[in-house]
Coordinates of C-alpha atoms and ligand atoms in Angstrom, one line a residue:
M1 CA 74.2 6.9 -49.4
K2 CA 72.8 10.4 -47.8
P3 CA 75.6 12.1 -44.9
Q4 CA 73.6 11.9 -41.6
E5 CA 71.3 14.4 -41.4
A6 CA 72.1 16.2 -38.2
F7 CA 69.2 16.1 -34.4
E8 CA 68.1 18.8 -33.0
P9 CA 70.1 19.1 -29.1
E10 CA 66.9 18.9 -28.3
L11 CA 65.6 15.9 -30.3
E12 CA 68.9 14.2 -29.0
E13 CA 68.4 14.5 -25.0
L14 CA 64.8 12.4 -25.5
L15 CA 66.7 9.8 -27.1
D16 CA 69.2 9.6 -25.2
R17 CA 67.0 9.4 -22.7
H18 CA 65.3 7.2 -25.1
A19 CA 68.8 4.3 -24.6
Q20 CA 68.4 4.5 -21.2
A21 CA 65.1 3.7 -20.6
F22 CA 66.5 1.0 -23.0
E23 CA 68.8 -0.3 -20.7
R24 CA 66.4 0.1 -17.6
A25 CA 63.3 -2.4 -19.9
Y26 CA 66.7 -5.3 -20.7
G27 CA 69.5 -4.3 -18.6
P28 CA 72.6 -3.1 -19.5
G29 CA 75.3 -3.8 -22.1
G30 CA 75.7 -4.9 -26.6
K31 CA 75.2 -1.7 -28.7
V32 CA 71.7 -1.0 -28.7
R33 CA 70.8 1.3 -32.2
L34 CA 68.9 4.6 -31.9
F35 CA 66.2 6.1 -34.3
F36 CA 63.7 8.0 -35.2
A37 CA 60.7 8.4 -37.7
P38 CA 58.5 12.1 -37.3
G39 CA 55.1 12.5 -37.5
R40 CA 53.0 14.2 -40.5
V41 CA 50.9 17.3 -40.2
N42 CA 48.6 17.2 -44.0
L43 CA 49.0 21.1 -45.1
M44 CA 46.1 20.1 -48.8
G45 CA 44.1 17.6 -50.0
A46 CA 41.5 16.6 -47.0
H47 CA 40.5 13.5 -47.6
L48 CA 41.7 13.1 -50.5
D49 CA 44.4 10.1 -50.2
Y50 CA 41.8 7.9 -51.1
N51 CA 39.7 9.3 -53.0
G52 CA 42.8 9.4 -56.1
G53 CA 43.7 13.1 -56.0
P54 CA 47.3 15.1 -55.0
V55 CA 47.9 16.1 -51.1
M56 CA 50.2 18.2 -49.6
P57 CA 51.6 16.9 -46.0
M58 CA 54.7 17.9 -44.3
A59 CA 57.0 15.3 -42.1
I60 CA 57.2 17.1 -38.9
D61 CA 59.5 16.9 -35.7
R62 CA 58.1 14.4 -33.6
G63 CA 57.3 11.5 -34.0
T64 CA 58.9 8.1 -33.0
F65 CA 62.0 6.3 -31.3
V66 CA 62.6 2.9 -31.7
A67 CA 66.1 1.2 -29.7
L68 CA 66.5 -1.7 -30.0
R69 CA 69.5 -4.3 -29.4
P70 CA 70.5 -7.9 -31.5
R71 CA 69.5 -11.3 -29.4
K72 CA 71.6 -14.2 -30.2
D73 CA 68.5 -16.3 -30.5
R74 CA 65.6 -15.9 -32.6
L75 CA 63.0 -14.4 -30.9
L76 CA 61.7 -10.4 -30.9
V77 CA 61.0 -8.8 -28.7
M78 CA 59.2 -5.7 -28.3
R79 CA 58.3 -3.3 -25.5
S80 CA 57.0 0.5 -25.2
T81 CA 57.7 3.5 -23.1
S82 CA 53.4 4.2 -22.9
E83 CA 51.9 0.4 -22.6
S84 CA 52.5 -1.7 -19.9
G85 CA 53.5 -5.5 -21.3
E86 CA 56.5 -7.5 -23.1
F87 CA 55.6 -9.2 -26.0
R88 CA 57.0 -11.8 -27.7
F89 CA 57.6 -13.2 -31.0
D90 CA 59.4 -16.1 -32.2
L91 CA 60.4 -15.0 -35.6
D92 CA 60.4 -18.9 -36.8
A93 CA 57.1 -19.1 -35.4
A94 CA 54.7 -15.8 -35.6
P95 CA 51.3 -15.4 -35.5
R96 CA 49.3 -15.0 -38.5
A97 CA 46.4 -13.3 -36.7
A98 CA 46.3 -9.2 -35.2
T99 CA 47.0 -9.2 -31.3
G100 CA 44.3 -6.5 -30.8
N101 CA 47.1 -4.3 -29.4
W102 CA 49.4 -2.0 -30.6
V103 CA 51.9 -4.1 -30.9
D104 CA 50.4 -5.2 -33.8
Y105 CA 51.3 -1.9 -35.9
P106 CA 55.7 -2.7 -35.3
L107 CA 54.3 -6.7 -36.0
G108 CA 52.8 -6.5 -39.4
V109 CA 55.6 -4.7 -40.5
A110 CA 58.3 -6.9 -38.9
L111 CA 56.2 -10.2 -40.3
E112 CA 56.9 -8.2 -44.2
V113 CA 60.3 -6.9 -44.2
F114 CA 61.3 -10.6 -42.5
R115 CA 60.1 -12.4 -45.0
E116 CA 63.2 -11.2 -47.3
S117 CA 65.3 -11.7 -44.7
P118 CA 63.9 -15.4 -43.7
R119 CA 67.7 -15.5 -41.5
A120 CA 67.2 -12.3 -39.7
V121 CA 69.0 -11.9 -35.8
G122 CA 66.3 -12.5 -32.8
L123 CA 65.9 -8.6 -31.6
E124 CA 65.2 -6.5 -27.6
V125 CA 62.7 -3.9 -28.7
L126 CA 61.7 -0.3 -27.1
F127 CA 59.1 1.8 -28.5
G128 CA 58.8 5.7 -27.6
G129 CA 58.5 9.0 -28.7
N130 CA 57.2 12.3 -28.5
L131 CA 53.7 12.3 -30.7
P132 CA 50.1 12.4 -29.2
V133 CA 48.5 9.2 -30.4
G134 CA 45.0 10.2 -31.8
A135 CA 45.4 13.2 -31.9
G136 CA 45.7 13.6 -36.1
L137 CA 50.0 13.5 -36.4
S138 CA 50.3 10.3 -38.1
S139 CA 51.4 7.9 -35.4
S140 CA 50.3 5.6 -36.7
A141 CA 52.2 5.6 -39.6
S142 CA 55.0 7.1 -37.7
I143 CA 55.5 3.5 -35.6
C144 CA 55.4 1.1 -38.6
V145 CA 57.4 3.3 -41.1
G146 CA 60.6 4.0 -38.3
T147 CA 60.0 -0.3 -37.5
A148 CA 60.0 -1.0 -42.0
F149 CA 63.2 1.4 -41.6
S150 CA 65.1 1.2 -38.1
L151 CA 64.8 -3.6 -38.8
D152 CA 65.8 -2.5 -42.9
K153 CA 69.4 -1.2 -41.6
V154 CA 70.1 -3.6 -38.2
W155 CA 68.9 -7.2 -40.8
G156 CA 71.0 -5.6 -43.1
L157 CA 68.1 -5.2 -45.9
E158 CA 68.3 -2.2 -47.6
L159 CA 65.6 -1.8 -49.4
T160 CA 64.7 1.1 -50.7
P161 CA 62.3 4.1 -48.9
F162 CA 59.4 2.8 -51.5
A163 CA 60.2 -0.6 -50.4
R164 CA 59.8 0.6 -46.3
V165 CA 56.9 3.4 -46.8
E166 CA 55.0 -0.2 -49.1
A167 CA 55.5 -2.1 -46.6
A168 CA 54.4 0.4 -43.6
L169 CA 51.3 0.5 -45.4
R170 CA 50.7 -2.6 -46.2
A171 CA 50.9 -4.0 -42.3
E172 CA 49.0 -1.4 -41.8
R173 CA 46.5 -2.5 -44.4
Q174 CA 45.9 -6.4 -44.0
F175 CA 47.3 -6.8 -40.5
V176 CA 46.2 -4.4 -38.0
G177 CA 43.0 -4.2 -40.9
V178 CA 43.0 -0.5 -40.8
Q179 CA 41.9 1.2 -43.6
C180 CA 43.9 4.1 -43.7
G181 CA 44.9 6.2 -47.9
I182 CA 48.4 6.2 -48.9
M183 CA 48.9 10.2 -47.2
D184 CA 50.4 9.4 -44.2
P185 CA 53.2 6.8 -44.1
Y186 CA 54.8 8.6 -48.0
A187 CA 54.4 11.4 -45.6
V188 CA 56.6 9.9 -43.0
G189 CA 58.9 8.0 -45.2
L190 CA 59.2 10.1 -48.0
A191 CA 60.5 13.4 -46.2
K192 CA 63.2 16.3 -46.5
R193 CA 63.4 19.2 -44.5
G194 CA 62.2 22.6 -45.7
H195 CA 59.9 21.1 -48.3
L196 CA 56.4 19.6 -47.9
L197 CA 55.6 16.2 -49.8
W198 CA 54.0 16.3 -52.8
L199 CA 52.0 13.1 -53.5
D200 CA 49.9 12.8 -56.3
C201 CA 47.1 9.4 -54.7
K202 CA 46.5 8.3 -58.5
D203 CA 49.4 7.1 -59.0
A204 CA 51.9 7.5 -55.7
S205 CA 54.1 9.6 -57.9
I206 CA 55.4 12.4 -55.5
E207 CA 57.5 15.5 -55.1
H208 CA 59.2 17.7 -52.7
L209 CA 58.3 21.3 -52.9
P210 CA 60.3 23.4 -51.0
I211 CA 58.9 25.8 -47.6
D212 CA 60.8 29.1 -46.5
H213 CA 60.7 28.3 -43.4
R214 CA 62.4 31.3 -42.7
A215 CA 59.3 33.4 -43.9
V216 CA 57.0 30.5 -42.7
R217 CA 56.6 28.3 -39.6
I218 CA 54.7 25.6 -38.8
A219 CA 52.6 25.6 -34.9
V220 CA 50.1 23.0 -35.1
A221 CA 46.8 23.7 -31.9
D222 CA 45.6 20.6 -30.0
T223 CA 41.8 20.3 -28.4
G224 CA 42.8 16.9 -26.7
V225 CA 39.0 15.5 -28.0
R226 CA 40.2 12.4 -28.9
R227 CA 36.8 10.4 -30.4
E228 CA 36.8 6.2 -30.2
L229 CA 33.9 6.8 -32.7
A230 CA 36.9 8.0 -35.3
A231 CA 37.9 5.0 -36.8
G232 CA 34.0 3.5 -37.5
A233 CA 33.5 7.8 -38.9
F234 CA 36.4 7.6 -41.8
N235 CA 35.4 3.8 -42.6
Q236 CA 32.2 6.0 -43.3
R237 CA 33.3 8.8 -45.6
V238 CA 35.6 6.7 -47.0
T239 CA 32.8 4.4 -48.3
E240 CA 30.8 6.7 -49.0
A241 CA 33.5 9.0 -51.2
R242 CA 32.9 5.6 -52.8
R243 CA 29.6 5.6 -53.8
A244 CA 29.1 9.2 -55.1
F245 CA 32.2 8.3 -58.1
E246 CA 30.2 5.1 -58.3
A247 CA 27.3 7.6 -59.1
L248 CA 29.2 10.3 -61.3
R249 CA 31.3 7.9 -63.0
G250 CA 29.1 7.3 -66.2
F251 CA 29.6 10.9 -66.6
V252 CA 33.6 11.1 -67.0
P253 CA 34.8 7.9 -69.9
G254 CA 37.7 6.3 -67.7
S255 CA 37.7 8.0 -64.7
T256 CA 38.9 6.1 -61.2
H257 CA 38.7 7.5 -58.7
L258 CA 36.2 10.8 -57.5
R259 CA 39.5 12.9 -58.3
D260 CA 38.5 12.2 -62.0
V261 CA 35.8 14.0 -61.7
S262 CA 35.9 17.8 -62.7
S263 CA 33.0 21.1 -60.4
A264 CA 31.5 21.2 -64.2
V265 CA 30.7 17.7 -64.4
F266 CA 29.8 18.5 -60.3
A267 CA 27.6 21.1 -61.0
S268 CA 26.4 19.3 -64.0
H269 CA 24.2 16.4 -62.3
A270 CA 24.8 17.5 -58.5
D271 CA 21.0 17.2 -57.9
E272 CA 21.4 14.2 -58.6
L273 CA 23.1 13.2 -56.2
D274 CA 21.2 11.9 -53.2
P275 CA 21.5 14.9 -50.3
V276 CA 24.4 13.5 -48.6
L277 CA 26.9 12.2 -51.3
R278 CA 26.4 15.0 -52.6
A279 CA 28.2 17.0 -50.2
R280 CA 30.4 14.6 -49.6
A281 CA 31.7 14.7 -53.6
R282 CA 31.2 18.4 -53.2
H283 CA 34.3 19.0 -50.9
V284 CA 36.5 16.1 -53.1
V285 CA 35.8 17.9 -56.5
H286 CA 36.7 22.0 -54.9
E287 CA 39.3 20.0 -52.8
V288 CA 42.0 18.9 -55.4
E289 CA 41.4 22.5 -57.5
R290 CA 41.7 24.0 -54.4
T291 CA 44.7 21.6 -53.2
F292 CA 45.8 22.3 -57.6
A293 CA 45.6 26.3 -56.4
A294 CA 47.5 25.9 -53.2
R295 CA 50.1 24.3 -54.9
D296 CA 50.9 27.5 -58.0
A297 CA 51.0 29.5 -55.0
L298 CA 53.5 27.8 -53.4
L299 CA 55.6 27.9 -56.0
S300 CA 55.1 31.5 -56.9
G301 CA 56.1 32.3 -53.4
D302 CA 52.0 33.5 -52.6
V303 CA 51.6 32.4 -49.6
E304 CA 48.6 34.6 -48.9
R305 CA 47.0 33.0 -51.2
F306 CA 48.1 28.7 -49.3
G307 CA 47.1 29.8 -46.0
R308 CA 43.4 31.6 -47.4
A309 CA 42.7 27.7 -49.5
M310 CA 43.5 26.4 -46.0
F311 CA 41.5 28.0 -44.4
E312 CA 38.9 27.2 -47.0
T313 CA 39.5 23.8 -46.5
H314 CA 38.0 23.6 -43.5
V315 CA 34.7 25.4 -44.3
S316 CA 34.6 23.4 -46.6
L317 CA 35.2 19.9 -43.9
R318 CA 32.7 20.9 -41.5
D319 CA 30.3 22.3 -44.0
H320 CA 30.5 18.9 -46.4
Y321 CA 32.9 16.8 -44.9
Q322 CA 31.7 17.2 -41.8
V323 CA 34.3 15.2 -40.9
S324 CA 34.9 18.7 -38.0
V325 CA 33.9 19.0 -34.4
P326 CA 33.5 22.0 -32.3
E327 CA 36.0 22.1 -30.7
L328 CA 38.1 23.0 -34.3
D329 CA 36.4 25.0 -35.2
C330 CA 37.1 27.6 -33.4
L331 CA 40.6 27.0 -33.2
V332 CA 40.3 27.9 -36.3
E333 CA 38.1 31.1 -36.2
A334 CA 40.3 32.3 -33.4
A335 CA 43.3 31.5 -35.7
A336 CA 41.2 33.8 -38.8
R337 CA 40.9 37.2 -36.2
E338 CA 45.0 37.4 -36.2
P339 CA 47.4 38.8 -38.5
G340 CA 49.7 36.4 -38.1
V341 CA 47.9 33.0 -39.0
L342 CA 47.8 32.8 -42.9
G343 CA 45.9 29.3 -42.7
A344 CA 44.6 27.2 -40.3
R345 CA 42.0 23.6 -40.5
L346 CA 41.8 21.0 -38.9
T347 CA 44.8 17.8 -39.7
G348 CA 43.9 14.0 -40.2
A349 CA 40.9 12.9 -40.2
G350 CA 38.9 15.4 -37.7
F351 CA 36.5 15.0 -34.7
G352 CA 38.7 15.4 -32.6
G353 CA 42.4 16.5 -32.5
C354 CA 44.4 19.4 -33.6
V355 CA 44.5 22.3 -36.1
V356 CA 47.2 22.6 -37.7
M357 CA 48.0 26.9 -38.7
L358 CA 50.4 28.0 -41.3
L359 CA 51.6 31.5 -39.2
R360 CA 54.3 34.8 -40.6
A361 CA 57.2 33.8 -38.9
G362 CA 58.0 35.6 -35.6
A363 CA 54.1 35.5 -35.6
E364 CA 54.3 33.0 -33.0
V365 CA 54.1 33.7 -29.5
E366 CA 51.4 35.9 -29.7
V367 CA 49.1 33.7 -32.3
A368 CA 49.5 30.9 -30.0
E369 CA 48.2 32.4 -26.5
R370 CA 45.4 34.9 -27.8
V371 CA 44.4 31.1 -29.7
S372 CA 45.4 29.4 -27.0
R373 CA 42.9 32.3 -24.6
A374 CA 39.9 32.3 -27.3
F375 CA 40.2 27.8 -26.6
E376 CA 39.6 28.3 -23.1
Q377 CA 37.2 30.8 -22.7
A378 CA 35.1 28.2 -25.2
F379 CA 36.2 25.5 -23.0
Q380 CA 37.4 26.0 -19.7
R381 CA 40.5 25.0 -20.8
P382 CA 44.0 25.6 -22.4
A383 CA 44.4 24.2 -25.7
R384 CA 48.8 23.1 -26.8
I385 CA 49.9 24.9 -29.1
E386 CA 52.5 23.5 -30.6
V387 CA 55.0 25.2 -33.6
F388 CA 56.9 22.8 -35.4
R389 CA 60.1 21.9 -37.6
G390 CA 60.4 20.4 -40.9
D391 CA 61.8 17.0 -40.3
P392 CA 63.9 15.3 -43.1
G393 CA 62.8 12.0 -42.3
P394 CA 63.1 8.8 -40.5
R395 CA 67.2 8.0 -39.5
E396 CA 69.5 6.9 -36.4
W397 CA 71.3 8.4 -34.0
V398 CA 74.9 7.3 -34.2
R399 CA 76.0 8.7 -31.4
Ligands
LIG1 C1 43.7 10.0 -42.3 C2 44.1 9.6 -43.2 C3 45.0 9.4 -43.7 C4 42.9 10.9 -44.7 C5 43.1 11.7 -43.5 C6 42.6 12.9 -44.2 O1 45.0 10.2 -41.6 O2 44.6 8.4 -41.9 O3 44.7 8.4 -44.7 O4 43.0 10.5 -45.3 O5 42.8 10.9 -42.2 O6 43.5 13.6 -45.3

């Protein structure tokens, strides 16, 4: 078994408060167990997961808190600190269809995991956390993987990390009904401290690549823009990328994803494509090459080159994939003017949410002040900028 991973003192304090919230919600007594699962940023490989390409996400030290306590019966009772209401499900007669509520995420996972252990006891569960929802930091993968991890521990199933990630993914795709790619649950569930995850989404193979936290910092700037339309626009990009691949696959024998189309093949046939599909394919084929080059840069310690690739990614997301908004562009442009910033781009699907920045260590305070000021001048409100540490992934806090 892995040795217990340390928790930062601030996180311990938040988890302690979460335990108190649990007792207020369900009453005192019994042994309450506490779990944490991180969110993630994606540094390179934007919109590549569902195109079968490589991605480079990193888990962050903000995420989901899960407090739970076994019951004597077979009821699964779930609440959240940020939503009202209590949801009760009989494990022997659990619903087969989603309820249309936040609880669908953990419920979908519970139904997946429960199959492995039909004699599992009922539970009282309280969810909470310190990750903004809808900001592109993967709150849904965090709650799903966090649920899989904690149920695995409390029900004694001994699932592998891959099995937990797959349960989270099936819940989100089949039960909640979101056609998400594989990056987010992998980034959350297979994280390693001090490393980025290298995930090749064509065959789901992974590697952990070290990132030198003494030399660089990861900061996230939140536009505060939350788009209701984002899910529809995201699914539209998935469809467009699939159509672009259908138009090009005949030129690449054996290809299974748009990622198999090289930039040379794309260049020879770009004129034959519909303009929208051409723009989407242009982003994908170049992003694949950029992500491989960024990997080489990281492995050779060239963080400047890695950062330049992030800026190029943002331009391509803005102009070709068209998933940026003026607030995101403003933050990236302000970041590009700062000598302490190595790279910046929107993270997650886009259409609002956050920009992720790679900073030289020591530049955090100045960059945060200046980028936030530039944003405020343009939009008359501050952008929230925070420095995140990498995170080792889901774990239990044993007090
Ligand atoms: C969202 C999806 C991910 C990925 C990114 C874009 O965050 O959940 O699977 O497609 O967008 O890189």
